[in-house]
Each structure stands twice: as structure tokens, then as C-alpha cells.
XYZ file of C-alpha atoms in Angstrom:
723
model
C 27.785 32.051 19.178
C 29.739 34.857 18.975
C 33.378 36.018 19.754
C 34.173 40.583 19.858
C 35.737 43.217 22.801
C 35.901 43.528 26.285
C 32.056 44.889 27.846
C 32.060 48.132 28.259
C 31.913 48.829 31.989
C 31.487 52.703 32.200
C 28.281 51.769 31.243
C 26.320 48.199 33.069
C 23.499 46.888 32.528
C 21.276 44.476 34.948
C 20.043 41.251 34.169
C 16.498 42.694 33.292
C 18.223 44.819 30.359
C 20.204 41.943 29.032
C 16.583 40.098 29.229
C 15.672 42.432 27.446
C 17.396 42.593 24.469
C 18.169 38.665 24.272
C 14.657 38.983 24.161
C 14.428 41.453 21.502
C 17.177 40.451 19.161
C 16.576 36.322 19.356
C 15.092 34.642 16.100
C 12.812 32.868 18.268
C 9.860 34.527 19.432
C 10.016 34.137 22.860
C 6.547 35.673 25.043
C 5.065 35.763 28.401
C 1.093 34.901 29.046
C -1.364 35.133 32.015
C -2.314 31.682 33.160
C -5.428 31.461 31.486
C -2.676 31.924 27.960
C -3.846 36.070 26.950
C -0.666 37.441 25.978
C 1.360 39.584 27.802
C 4.525 40.187 25.779
C 5.575 39.089 22.972
C 9.045 39.515 21.405
C 10.220 41.048 17.826
C 10.504 37.975 15.877
C 6.396 38.021 16.127
C 6.834 40.203 12.971
C 9.129 37.777 10.688
C 6.895 34.589 12.410
C 4.147 35.153 12.292
C 3.673 38.865 10.683
C 2.284 40.691 14.328
C 3.380 43.546 15.790
C 4.262 42.855 19.048
C 1.479 45.404 20.099
C -1.111 43.472 18.062
C -0.879 40.284 19.969
C -0.228 42.183 23.406
C -4.044 41.496 25.505
C -5.134 38.860 23.289
C -5.991 35.616 23.795
C -3.097 32.813 22.229
C -6.348 30.388 21.792
C -7.439 32.305 19.273
C -4.377 32.127 16.639
C -4.059 28.055 17.858
C -5.608 25.770 14.489
C -8.260 24.109 16.022
C -6.897 20.362 15.823
C -4.459 21.370 17.805
C -6.244 22.537 20.319
C -6.971 19.882 22.658
C -3.423 18.901 22.672
C -1.868 22.371 23.464
C -4.592 23.207 26.544
C -3.292 19.013 27.815
C 0.370 20.844 27.867
C -0.712 23.692 29.045
C -3.174 22.602 32.537
C 0.606 20.362 32.236
C 1.796 23.928 33.210
C -0.324 24.815 35.586
C 0.085 21.786 37.929
C 3.298 20.641 37.229
C 6.844 23.427 37.264
C 8.148 21.563 34.275
C 9.139 22.255 31.393
C 7.407 21.229 28.784
C 7.324 21.426 24.531
C 4.721 20.952 22.803
C 4.356 21.718 18.071
C 1.443 23.149 16.596
C -0.208 25.393 14.027
C -0.800 28.715 14.275
C -2.263 31.253 12.103
C -0.299 34.271 10.649
C -1.541 37.366 10.205
C -2.454 36.334 6.921
C -4.610 33.921 6.759
C -1.438 30.547 6.834
C -0.764 28.478 8.956
C 2.530 27.985 9.974
C 4.582 24.782 12.027
C 5.451 25.926 15.769
C 7.513 24.326 18.198
C 7.092 26.126 21.226
C 9.153 25.427 24.841
C 7.269 26.826 28.156
C 7.924 26.970 31.390
C 6.263 28.895 34.188
C 7.072 31.847 36.950
C 5.983 31.524 39.775
C 5.114 32.699 43.706
C 8.304 31.603 45.925
C 5.771 31.036 49.349
C 2.787 29.696 47.569
C 4.005 28.225 43.742
C 1.033 30.371 42.539
C 1.017 30.401 38.295
C 2.101 34.281 38.490
C 3.045 33.893 34.904
C 4.019 31.453 31.584
C 7.324 32.578 29.572
C 7.301 30.421 25.514
C 9.837 29.957 23.801
C 8.699 29.582 19.688
C 10.588 28.483 16.168
C 9.800 28.487 12.845
C 9.850 23.987 11.693
C 8.333 24.290 8.791
C 10.910 22.745 6.509
C 11.737 20.712 9.056
C 7.663 19.770 8.926
C 8.244 19.408 4.641
C 10.751 16.963 5.452
C 8.837 14.821 7.315
C 6.213 14.175 5.033
C 8.054 14.182 1.641
C 10.431 10.739 3.258
C 6.438 9.242 4.329
C 5.105 10.241 1.227
C 8.694 8.092 -0.245
C 8.167 6.016 1.642
C 4.725 4.995 0.603
C 5.458 4.725 -2.994
C 8.174 2.301 -1.585
C 6.304 -0.095 0.570
C 3.025 -0.079 -2.141
C 4.919 -0.365 -5.154
C 7.429 -3.819 -2.701
C 3.299 -4.707 -1.362
C 2.695 -5.436 -4.826
C 5.404 -7.233 -6.966
C 4.765 -10.927 -6.612
C 8.121 -11.920 -5.664
C 10.418 -12.478 -2.775
C 11.729 -9.431 -1.920
C 15.531 -9.127 -0.704
C 17.912 -7.049 0.627
C 21.912 -7.809 1.609
C 24.390 -6.405 3.263
C 27.622 -7.326 0.576
C 29.485 -9.139 3.069
C 28.364 -12.872 1.119
C 25.915 -14.907 -0.208
C 24.375 -15.673 3.822
C 23.962 -11.734 5.048
C 20.753 -11.378 4.115
C 19.596 -7.941 5.841
C 15.435 -8.155 4.744
C 13.241 -11.159 3.178
C 10.038 -10.792 2.126
C 6.526 -12.361 3.908
C 6.314 -13.847 0.131
C 8.853 -16.059 1.048
C 5.929 -17.321 3.263
C 3.676 -18.807 -0.413
C 6.079 -18.923 -2.665
C 8.601 -21.109 -0.439
C 6.468 -22.233 2.950
C 9.883 -21.287 5.439
C 8.531 -17.742 7.347
C 11.117 -14.113 6.945
C 12.476 -14.762 10.076
C 13.122 -18.283 10.035
C 14.879 -17.482 7.204
C 17.284 -14.488 8.233
C 17.771 -16.496 11.580
C 19.926 -19.131 9.947
C 22.474 -17.495 7.446
C 22.707 -21.373 5.786
C 19.235 -21.330 5.292
C 19.175 -19.676 2.387
C 22.155 -22.616 1.306
C 20.421 -25.165 2.552
C 17.394 -23.542 0.417
C 19.245 -24.136 -3.230
C 19.478 -27.694 -5.220
C 21.986 -29.773 -4.872
C 22.501 -29.522 -9.044
C 22.998 -25.100 -8.234
C 24.398 -24.990 -5.704
C 27.816 -24.579 -5.610
C 27.544 -22.455 -9.345
C 24.093 -20.307 -7.322
C 27.385 -19.499 -4.833
C 29.827 -18.087 -7.090
C 27.482 -16.207 -9.113
C 26.596 -14.527 -5.643
C 30.262 -13.802 -4.209
C 31.182 -13.111 -7.433
C 28.946 -10.237 -7.579
C 28.724 -9.105 -3.946
C 32.892 -8.487 -4.483
C 32.589 -6.343 -7.884
C 28.848 -4.471 -7.613
C 27.454 -5.758 -10.616
C 24.211 -6.386 -11.106
C 22.636 -10.150 -10.699
C 20.801 -11.820 -12.893
C 19.947 -16.027 -12.719
C 17.850 -18.726 -12.705
C 17.869 -22.066 -10.633
C 16.153 -24.158 -8.418
C 15.634 -24.281 -4.719
C 14.300 -26.994 -2.734
C 11.728 -26.269 0.145
C 11.064 -28.372 3.293
C 8.425 -30.980 2.274
C 10.742 -31.163 -1.212
C 8.841 -28.932 -3.719
C 11.321 -27.433 -6.363
C 10.796 -24.362 -7.021
C 12.828 -22.598 -10.227
C 12.757 -18.708 -9.844
C 14.407 -15.909 -11.626
C 17.161 -13.859 -8.949
C 17.462 -10.016 -10.205
C 18.975 -7.588 -8.212
C 21.197 -4.409 -7.732
C 23.829 -3.113 -5.989
C 22.464 0.578 -4.265
C 24.750 2.701 -3.961
C 25.003 6.979 -2.519
C 25.721 9.712 -3.053
C 29.651 8.565 -3.236
C 29.217 6.101 -5.248
C 29.657 3.490 -2.559
C 28.053 0.417 -2.995
C 25.531 0.338 0.140
C 23.534 -2.991 -0.631
C 22.186 -5.344 -2.334
C 18.180 -5.041 -3.443
C 16.467 -8.057 -5.535
C 13.703 -10.106 -6.635
C 13.375 -13.917 -6.996
C 10.944 -14.256 -8.638
C 8.577 -18.296 -9.093
C 9.151 -18.537 -12.490
C 7.594 -22.252 -12.207
C 3.790 -21.702 -12.271
C 3.942 -17.717 -12.915
C 1.826 -17.223 -10.047
C 1.361 -14.275 -7.382
C 2.979 -14.281 -4.336
C -0.211 -13.673 -1.912
C 0.979 -11.369 1.033
C 2.610 -7.800 0.645
C 5.157 -6.997 2.528
C 5.387 -4.649 5.423
C 8.828 -2.235 5.060
C 10.430 -0.562 7.826
C 8.656 3.375 9.241
C 10.780 5.923 10.331
C 10.768 7.876 13.175
C 11.933 11.367 13.868
C 13.135 12.424 16.899
C 12.358 15.853 18.408
C 15.224 18.372 16.790
C 16.534 20.309 20.278
C 17.482 23.865 20.199
C 19.659 25.965 21.857
C 19.886 30.137 22.745
C 23.255 31.633 23.365
C 24.278 34.973 24.648
C 27.335 36.583 24.792
C 29.373 39.601 24.315
C 31.072 41.540 21.693
C 34.397 39.848 22.449
C 32.285 35.839 22.917
C 32.174 35.761 26.618
C 28.483 33.911 27.607
C 26.300 35.907 28.705
C 23.389 33.801 29.059
C 23.360 29.748 28.824
C 19.818 28.332 28.780
C 18.709 25.493 29.303
C 18.600 23.603 26.113
C 22.114 24.379 25.645
C 22.698 22.721 28.374
C 21.282 19.681 27.354
C 22.767 20.165 23.117
C 26.133 20.557 24.857
C 26.666 19.140 27.663
C 27.963 22.163 30.181
C 25.799 23.164 32.829
C 25.226 26.730 33.008
C 27.722 27.955 36.088
C 30.494 25.885 33.451
C 29.798 28.201 30.264
C 29.020 31.651 32.068
C 31.958 34.105 31.582
C 34.145 31.637 28.998
C 34.225 31.831 25.347
C 32.107 30.618 23.777
C 34.956 28.964 20.881
C 36.483 27.221 23.901
C 33.073 25.706 24.477
C 31.871 24.886 21.229
C 33.885 24.851 18.256
C 36.357 23.080 16.724
C 39.753 23.901 17.226
C 41.280 23.551 13.545
C 37.407 25.940 12.920
C 39.110 28.504 14.277
C 38.838 30.439 11.522
C 35.668 30.076 10.308
C 34.263 31.199 13.839
C 36.253 34.436 13.473
C 35.322 34.887 9.954
C 31.442 34.350 11.211
C 32.469 37.265 13.942
C 33.929 39.449 11.711
C 30.291 40.105 9.544
C 28.865 39.794 12.816
C 30.714 43.137 13.219
C 29.992 44.394 10.229
C 26.251 44.230 11.617
C 24.734 41.906 9.113
C 22.912 38.564 10.551
C 25.294 35.437 10.005
C 23.515 31.993 9.353
C 24.384 28.472 8.279
C 24.939 24.952 8.886
C 28.103 24.503 11.482
C 30.302 21.219 12.543
C 29.573 22.856 16.721
C 32.191 20.247 19.209
C 30.220 19.372 23.296
C 31.743 18.982 26.202
C 32.947 15.560 26.277
C 34.199 16.139 22.802
C 31.840 14.601 20.609
C 30.424 16.839 17.314
C 27.778 16.985 15.716
C 25.741 18.787 12.647
C 24.283 22.015 13.795
C 22.065 24.429 12.190
C 23.159 28.107 13.045
C 22.063 32.065 13.384
C 24.087 34.738 15.061
C 22.507 37.838 15.165
C 24.354 41.195 16.253
C 22.467 42.264 20.642
C 22.235 46.398 20.005
C 21.150 48.697 23.109
C 18.142 51.260 23.206
C 21.055 53.305 21.796
C 21.424 50.678 18.378
C 24.943 50.066 19.889
C 25.905 46.606 19.961
C 26.756 45.150 23.303
C 26.990 42.010 22.500
C 25.439 38.284 20.018
C 23.229 35.878 20.035
C 23.458 32.252 18.528
C 20.394 30.374 18.257
C 21.780 26.464 17.406
C 19.904 23.418 16.390
C 21.101 19.634 16.028
C 20.015 18.617 13.128
C 21.986 15.611 12.972
C 18.222 13.863 13.061
C 17.071 15.883 9.660
C 20.467 15.751 7.936
C 19.720 11.775 8.592
C 16.083 11.858 7.191
C 17.833 13.759 4.437
C 20.008 10.838 3.808
C 17.059 8.484 4.307
C 14.200 10.168 2.503
C 17.011 9.875 -0.807
C 18.275 6.018 -0.426
C 14.156 5.737 -0.249
C 13.883 7.788 -3.418
C 17.022 5.777 -4.653
C 15.830 2.199 -4.017
C 12.712 3.467 -5.402
C 13.652 4.306 -8.536
C 16.684 1.182 -8.850
C 13.293 -1.370 -7.912
C 10.937 0.154 -10.201
C 12.968 0.067 -13.241
C 14.672 -3.994 -12.169
C 10.697 -5.343 -11.887
C 10.792 -8.238 -13.290
C 6.804 -7.233 -13.766
C 5.747 -4.273 -16.056
C 5.178 -1.375 -13.412
C 3.304 2.321 -14.157
C 1.981 4.833 -11.988
C -0.460 6.900 -13.204
C -3.154 10.234 -12.254
C -5.589 8.207 -11.179
C -8.637 10.814 -12.399
C -7.319 10.765 -16.109
C -5.433 7.402 -16.426
C -2.566 9.274 -18.132
C 0.492 6.972 -17.570
C 3.113 9.184 -15.281
C 6.822 6.349 -14.812
C 6.344 3.546 -16.766
C 9.366 0.790 -16.459
C 10.957 -1.071 -18.704
C 9.267 -4.242 -18.698
C 5.685 -2.759 -19.014
C 7.236 -0.334 -22.683
C 8.357 -3.700 -24.405
C 5.600 -5.728 -23.325
C 2.764 -3.018 -25.521
C 5.631 -2.466 -27.315
C 5.754 1.425 -26.994
C 8.340 3.782 -26.009
C 8.631 5.367 -23.068
C 7.746 9.267 -24.561
C 5.317 7.552 -26.853
C 2.909 6.666 -23.225
C 3.517 9.513 -21.507
C 1.241 10.671 -23.465
C -1.221 7.794 -23.332
C -3.427 6.755 -20.755
C -4.584 3.402 -19.711
C -7.251 3.162 -21.678
C -5.584 4.207 -24.670
C -3.881 0.325 -24.387
C -7.256 -1.420 -22.858
C -9.202 -3.475 -24.881
C -12.188 -1.540 -24.577
C -14.463 -4.828 -24.144
C -12.141 -4.847 -20.925
C -12.511 -0.465 -19.913
C -15.637 -0.866 -18.067
C -14.874 -2.783 -15.820
C -10.741 -1.250 -15.286
C -13.134 1.468 -14.830
C -15.436 0.170 -11.948
C -12.573 -1.026 -9.836
C -10.957 1.768 -9.966
C -14.176 3.747 -8.469
C -14.131 1.131 -5.745
C -10.150 1.812 -5.147
C -11.206 6.170 -4.519
C -14.485 5.450 -2.727
C -12.176 3.502 -0.173
C -14.048 -0.262 -0.680
C -11.097 -2.000 -1.319
C -7.104 -1.423 -0.637
C -6.085 -2.947 -4.545
C -7.501 -4.892 -6.624
C -6.823 -7.335 -9.242
C -7.682 -8.674 -12.256
C -6.681 -10.793 -15.678
C -7.625 -7.746 -19.411
C -6.434 -7.448 -22.587
C -4.010 -5.053 -23.896
C -3.960 -3.900 -26.768
C 0.383 -3.394 -28.120
C 1.826 -0.657 -31.026
C 1.654 -3.234 -34.120
C -2.331 -4.141 -32.780
C -1.905 -7.622 -31.149
C -3.897 -8.239 -28.498
C -1.876 -9.525 -25.424
C -2.647 -10.461 -21.922
C -1.884 -9.586 -18.641
C -2.424 -9.581 -14.871
C -2.874 -6.392 -13.233
C -2.935 -5.569 -10.022
C -3.803 -1.641 -8.608
C -3.608 0.072 -5.640
C -3.563 3.722 -4.763
C -1.163 6.223 -2.948
C -1.925 7.992 -0.589
C -0.037 10.814 1.675
C 0.157 11.768 4.742
C -2.699 12.873 5.189
C -4.408 10.133 2.979
C -5.549 12.522 -0.477
C -4.857 10.547 -3.878
C -0.960 10.751 -5.245
C -1.644 8.428 -8.401
C -1.986 4.465 -8.137
C 0.649 2.266 -9.116
C -0.156 -1.099 -10.886
C 1.987 -4.240 -12.005
C 1.741 -5.937 -14.840
C 2.075 -9.480 -15.814
C 2.449 -11.190 -19.409
C 0.442 -14.240 -18.910
C -0.354 -13.961 -22.991
C 1.679 -17.583 -23.234
C -0.578 -18.920 -20.577
C -4.215 -17.768 -22.258
C -3.040 -19.466 -25.551
C -2.468 -22.209 -23.936
C -5.631 -21.889 -21.741
C -7.435 -21.754 -24.282
C -6.033 -24.513 -26.354
C -6.916 -27.256 -23.663
C -10.762 -25.145 -23.914
C -10.758 -26.290 -27.430
C -9.366 -30.114 -27.650
C -11.698 -30.465 -24.213
C -14.853 -28.625 -25.666
C -14.073 -30.959 -29.357
C -13.254 -34.169 -27.240
C -16.490 -33.827 -24.961
C -18.512 -32.704 -28.577
C -17.333 -36.000 -30.286
C -18.735 -38.274 -26.425
C -21.918 -36.697 -27.064
C -22.232 -37.435 -30.978
C -20.921 -41.267 -30.473
C -23.361 -42.010 -26.910
C -26.040 -40.334 -28.776
C -26.099 -41.488 -32.495
C -24.697 -45.439 -31.464
C -25.183 -46.378 -27.932
C -28.970 -43.685 -26.597
C -30.746 -45.141 -30.311
C -29.188 -48.907 -29.286
C -30.965 -48.473 -25.997
C -33.899 -46.974 -27.877
C -34.159 -49.302 -30.181
C -34.086 -51.917 -27.600
C -37.078 -50.161 -25.521
C -38.543 -49.856 -28.396
C -38.437 -53.365 -28.748
C -38.601 -54.390 -25.315
C -42.012 -52.635 -25.384
C -43.399 -54.579 -28.811
C -42.640 -58.232 -27.377
C -44.853 -56.930 -24.172
C -47.624 -55.765 -26.184
C -47.485 -58.740 -28.614
C -46.889 -60.662 -25.398
C -49.562 -59.671 -24.222
C -52.026 -59.770 -26.735
C -51.710 -63.402 -27.501
C -52.669 -64.351 -24.252
C -48.727 -65.183 -22.568
C -48.296 -62.266 -19.996
C -44.818 -61.821 -19.076
C -44.165 -58.724 -16.240
C -41.440 -56.844 -18.243
C -42.314 -53.331 -16.169
C -39.634 -53.604 -14.189
C -37.465 -54.085 -17.203
C -38.625 -51.430 -18.802
C -39.216 -49.147 -16.285
C -35.493 -49.535 -15.819
C -34.246 -49.174 -19.744
C -36.727 -46.304 -19.933
C -34.655 -44.907 -16.900
C -30.945 -45.804 -18.220
C -32.580 -43.884 -21.582
C -33.723 -40.681 -19.504
C -30.213 -40.450 -17.478
C -27.427 -40.751 -20.704
C -29.778 -38.366 -22.333
C -29.399 -36.237 -19.690
C -25.401 -36.943 -19.693
C -25.196 -36.422 -23.223
C -27.015 -32.679 -22.803
C -24.654 -32.252 -20.141
C -20.924 -33.091 -22.444
C -23.349 -31.027 -25.010
C -23.093 -27.953 -23.182
C -21.003 -25.075 -24.217
C -21.864 -21.690 -26.466
C -23.663 -22.637 -29.583
C -26.182 -20.056 -28.404
C -27.328 -17.558 -26.675
C -27.434 -17.824 -22.730
C -31.844 -17.480 -21.990
C -32.082 -20.285 -25.606
C -30.075 -22.781 -23.792
C -31.844 -22.740 -20.614
C -35.161 -22.967 -22.401
C -33.474 -26.049 -23.904
C -32.003 -27.354 -20.649
C -35.978 -26.735 -18.669
C -37.725 -29.171 -21.829
C -35.121 -31.327 -21.693
C -36.053 -31.942 -17.689
C -39.836 -31.343 -19.160
C -39.186 -34.278 -21.416
C -37.860 -36.819 -18.434
C -40.221 -35.932 -15.797
C -43.564 -35.518 -17.412
C -45.109 -35.786 -14.336
C -43.930 -32.610 -12.944
C -44.946 -29.127 -13.807
C -41.348 -26.910 -15.009
C -41.811 -23.258 -15.632
C -39.511 -20.883 -17.112
C -39.600 -17.440 -15.795
C -37.711 -14.516 -18.265
C -37.729 -10.700 -16.625
C -37.890 -7.697 -18.703
C -33.753 -6.864 -18.937
C -32.076 -10.226 -18.502
C -29.644 -10.225 -20.584
C -30.882 -12.698 -24.128
C -26.435 -14.171 -23.553
C -23.457 -13.280 -21.223
C -20.291 -13.444 -22.174
C -17.053 -15.336 -21.282
C -17.603 -18.422 -19.547
C -20.373 -17.277 -16.856
C -22.881 -19.084 -19.402
C -21.932 -22.182 -19.077
C -20.773 -22.451 -15.777
C -24.786 -21.278 -14.856
C -26.230 -23.303 -17.048
C -24.491 -26.524 -14.913
C -25.618 -25.051 -12.137
C -29.159 -25.034 -13.410
C -28.887 -29.045 -14.819
C -27.562 -29.758 -11.333
C -30.496 -27.728 -9.005
C -33.110 -29.292 -12.172
C -31.591 -32.121 -11.806
C -31.833 -32.868 -7.016
C -35.361 -31.295 -8.005
C -36.147 -33.787 -10.123
C -34.886 -37.178 -7.873
C -35.159 -35.995 -4.305
C -37.504 -33.420 -4.490
C -41.095 -35.404 -4.549
C -42.314 -31.934 -6.403
C -45.396 -31.268 -8.326
C -44.522 -28.237 -9.320
C -40.467 -26.840 -10.595
C -40.178 -23.088 -11.664
C -37.330 -21.509 -12.821
C -36.426 -17.582 -12.884
C -34.246 -15.434 -14.285
C -33.593 -11.667 -13.059
C -32.218 -8.426 -12.844
C -30.315 -6.896 -9.711
C -28.471 -3.767 -9.321
C -25.635 -4.372 -10.631
C -25.976 -8.307 -10.559
C -28.518 -11.061 -12.583
C -30.313 -14.106 -10.441
C -30.875 -17.310 -11.862
C -33.292 -19.028 -9.514
C -34.419 -23.117 -9.305
C -37.649 -23.393 -6.661
C -39.940 -26.326 -5.960
C -43.092 -26.995 -3.926
C -41.410 -30.397 -2.764
C -40.791 -31.922 0.622
C -38.280 -29.609 1.078
C -35.121 -29.776 4.601
C -33.290 -28.749 7.031
C -30.312 -27.582 6.016
C -27.867 -27.305 9.786
C -28.876 -30.941 9.457
C -27.581 -32.380 5.837
C -24.239 -33.196 5.180
C -23.224 -31.089 2.311
C -22.888 -33.987 -0.896
C -20.599 -33.574 -4.032
C -23.341 -32.230 -5.898
C -23.761 -29.156 -3.953
C -20.091 -28.540 -3.055
C -19.332 -28.257 -7.289
C -21.998 -26.115 -7.132
C -20.371 -23.762 -4.625
C -17.078 -24.045 -6.395
C -18.787 -22.688 -9.774
C -20.144 -20.356 -8.030
C -16.573 -18.691 -6.353
C -15.145 -18.716 -10.048
C -18.146 -16.357 -10.812
C -17.268 -13.509 -7.749
C -20.601 -14.912 -6.849
C -22.997 -16.031 -4.355
C -25.224 -18.587 -3.090
C -28.542 -19.260 -1.550
C -30.246 -22.267 -0.657
C -33.409 -21.641 1.782
C -35.571 -24.734 2.560
C -38.095 -26.300 5.329
C -39.672 -29.595 5.815
C -42.431 -29.491 3.982
C -41.914 -25.880 2.715
C -40.168 -26.691 -0.492
C -36.837 -25.866 -1.568
C -35.287 -22.868 -3.259
C -31.773 -21.835 -5.125
C -30.983 -18.663 -5.978
C -27.162 -18.032 -7.467
C -27.062 -13.832 -7.977
C -23.585 -13.231 -10.280
C -22.033 -9.516 -10.387
C -21.919 -8.276 -14.455
C -18.523 -7.582 -13.872
C -17.793 -11.186 -13.624
C -19.802 -12.523 -16.309
C -17.363 -9.345 -18.515
């Protein structure tokens, strides 16, 4: 843009001279190419943008400078330019003289033979859009961090427009698992939240919401929701008001956390993605008095004035608001002093609307170095400003959500495990201050027995085998106490897929674990008492009765008064065997190492079926003891397999094999019995129970059998599942 005195009519110049001056003084790079892409002209701006002198580019194939990943798209546009007489714009990376790459946005059009339409040359205008690309990348990274954190929170996330309690504009997918309703159903019905509220809580909750929305204060409530099926869910409602840079409230963001049973949400929120429209640019030239001498097609699109309407008119009348005349004159004065002006300026369209523009104004000098006019390059930065605002809002949402999350949250370096950011809930859970935790690693606060499992999960994340992993693990607080946490970990990557950091969400389950352990101790004590009573009283009585019955039969036979008691003796012997088996099952617990327990189990089954050859084989390297619940569950699986072999296989031999494979232990029971066709047999309670036990250990069950070919039951359990 520019305004100055009348042109010197004593030395008129043709359009060719004007175009040369425009090209040589434009901050954009203007170039000409042969139809095959070879440079035939490059404007001086190539020195600033690419580091090359114009003569270094002339005669050179432009494809030598393009980034290899962008060549295919450029060739497609190149082909289209040659085929159709249109204007094309493409963004790509181009190599500077120093070897680095910068982002260009290039607009191209062809010059054709009037008669034949043959392409004579291609004219291009290129500008550096590297800064715009950086803003876009930052926005994507911020959105990735926000989406990843949201997806790990085991709660329903909501965004409220602050109009009233029924003005929800976003509901996360966790509503499906927690309340049995789809988010779309909630958003479609303005009264849906009111209908969910329990009758006894409705009045007070609505009043609290209305007051918090009016005052803009944080909200923290506990109340009941009633699902369509009549199920009552207690929730903790925590939210904050997010404000803009001027402190004005924008929206309320919060979470509904299920506090009925602290269950983790099963679905992850998928949040909105933001698209940036391509920035438009205009090249406008004026004489020193400010009358338009050149108005390109982009200027027509950007300002709404056609070239015919704009030519010869004062630029200020076309693009400057009346109250901005003083600023425009200051810009003109800067240009008259020989300096370039660059900055942001609010400009006006033909229809009276305005938009912010990035403007660069420079003097046009003639061949003798005298000021001949002004060239201005203006770019609509409305989308850039909107993107920057969205970036600020996104970062603010992330900070607000991170600090107000109802669970512990942390960002950590995936390589070293060092904490990068921690919220207040995690600090309270571990008993450390912020600065203390930021100087520590995740391993520093993890119980020594659980570190290996966590490292294995992180390695699988980094290899891309899984998107996230969850586990129950023990932490060691600053005061030395051990606490339990439900952990969910995922990775955040940048736009190019590079790992930035991990996001770890931790929910305190210490109280739940304490209750589970108490219940387990009570259950085990009751099992031992029942086993003891059965063994000391019932089994002894039955065994005595069996011995007495056998003695009676022998006395009767010796006296010649034979009575057939064989059926009763067989039945009583079977009852004694079944009772002994039940007592052993009740006593299954961690009283002795796993291998010793298996030996006892095999010996018991030998006693129950002396006619059958039952063998135990323990391969080298098999651990004598399995930590956690894996040993008891595997013993029960073995017991079920041996019972099935004893009752149904009609086998002469049964082999029990304990072996080790990479990353897992294997337990197998194989017999040489009658076998069966697995496809034709309905799965019974016993096999269903085995599958459930194996599933709790994250293992797999392999069942092989064929009529007349025996049966093999093999269970494979990962080491990690038993730690």
C-alpha cells in the first residue's frame, strides 16, 4: 500500500518496466520457468528467501530444490498447469542454499500462445510460510496433549456454555459406560440432565449449578444420578470456568466421576480437530502518491475490488478505514524515508467489512535508484489469529483440566522416566512437593517388585505394539508407606510421530486393595476351618465306617453267611475319595511353593486312581514358586484337568508337564484316553471355569483332542501376569 505525489510524467515507463520493478522490489519471490520447470528468471527476493543469487537459479531445474517427499504433489500440480489455463497454489518444502529446508506457498499460472494455446512459460509467485506451519504444528501438538489426557480420565467430561444448567455443548463418550446413554442423546434433549438427577437431589443440584454459572466460581458437588434402567450412580461433579485473556468467562469445563465403585471409564473421548484455511495474499503497487498501478488476482479476491475498479484510485480509499488515515500516513512517511514497513494492519474490503492483514510495504526504485512507487504485499491473517487464540484456549483447557482432574496425573520423559509435570492429586497421593517430584523418576516412587512390569509396558508402547497400557501397581510414599494405584499410561507424539512424553493417570485404590485383602483372609480362614472340620470329623467317620463295613464283610464271608456288600463298599469308597478331593481343593492356597503343591496334587490323584499311571515332569528353568495369585489359579486349573481325565478319559496314563517358554510359563495335562471332537461337544461348567481363570491371568488356553487320540489341556501364562 502507499500514497505519495504525482508520477513524473516527463519520463514515462511501459508496463514491462513496471513489472520488472514490481518483481525486483517484491518481498515475494517471482520467477519464470520453461514448461519443463527450468528457471528462466528469478527475482532478487530469492537471495532473502533461499540464499541464492538470481543468476544461480537461472537455467537450473526447480525439481532439484524440492523436498523429495513433496515432489509427487508438485508434479501433479505441474501437469495440471500445463493442461488447463488456470491459476494453481501449492505448499511445499524447498532447499535453501545452505542445505536447510523452508516452507513455500507458490501460486503459478501459464503464459500461452494466443493462437494454439501452447504453453510458452510458467510464472510463479512464492512466499515463505514457515511461521504459519510452526503455528499449525504447535496447535496440533497442544490438541494431541489435550486429547490424550481427556482419553485417560476415567470420568465423563463435559463442557457447559454457562447459559444455564441445561446448556451442555460437549459430553464425552464415557457417558455410555457410566450412565448407559449416548452423548448425542444427552445433547439432543435440553432436559436430559434434569431427568437424570435423583429426585431427592434435583432441587439443590440445580440451584448450585445456576449459582456457579452466574458467579463463575468452581463447582464441587456429590450427588446421585438415576439411569433409564433405574440404576443409581453416585457422582462427584467438579468443574471450573475457563476464561479468555481478558478474564471474561468462556465456558465451564468439568468431570463427572463415578464414585459408586470407582470404576474406570471404558471408552476414550475423541475430541474435535481444527483445520486451518489457506492464507491468501495480495500484491499491490502504487505510484509515490498512492494511486494504484498494479492489482493482482489475489488482491481482487482479498479486497473485493476488480483490477479495473482499483487501477488509478488512491489505495487509502480502497483499503484503509477512515479513522486509520493517520496510521496510513505514518507508514507512507516511513517509506518516503527509504525504509520498509512491515506489521499487522486492519484493512477494509469493498463491502465495508474489515480483516487483520500482515502487510509489507517497500519502495520501488527505478534503474537510477530513485523512488518510483510502492509495492505492498498483504496477507489475510484472520485464520492465524484465530489459530493462535485456539492454541491459547487449548493450552488453557489442558492446564485447567490437568490441575482439576479428580485423579493423579503426570507427564514424564519416556526415556528417563523423569517427571515433567505433576498435578495436586498426585502430589497428595505420594506425599511429595512439586519440586521434589520434578527431581525424581517414576521408578523412584514405584515399589521395587513392580518396576519390571512397568518398564515392559513402556517398551511395548515405544515399539508401537499397544496404544496404552493399564495396571494395578504399588507406590512408595515419601513417609515410606506402600499405597496402591490403578495406572493408565499412553504416549503423546508430535505431528511427525515423534514421542514427546508419556501421560500417566493414577487412581488411588489403596482402600479397595485393603478391603480385598481382608475379604481374602476371611475367605481363606473359613476354607481352612471347613477343610479341617471335614477332615477331622466327616472324613474320619466315613473312613471308619468303610473300614467297619469291610471288616463285617470279611467276618460274614468267613462264617459262611456271605452277603453281597460290594456295591455299598464301592459307593462308600467313592464318597471318601470325593470328600478327600474336596478337602484338598478347599486347602488350595499359598502355604507352600507352587511346584511342591503340584507334587501333592499329583500324589492325591494317584491315590484316588491307583489303576492309572500319573506322571509329573518339571522342565529345567521352571520357577519353584509363582508370585501373586497365579499359583492358586493354576493349581485349580490343574485340579479341574485331572478330575476330567479321571472321570471321562478312560486313560491308562496321564502326564503333567511344567515347562518354560520365552516370556511365559506353561502347564499341560495330557492323557492317552478316548478323546473327543471339541467342535461337537458343548462346553460345560468346568471348562468355562478354566477359561475364566486363565483370562484373569492374561493367559491363553490350548485344548487339543480327537476321538481315540487322547486329550491335551495346556495353559500358557505370561511372566508379567504373575508379577
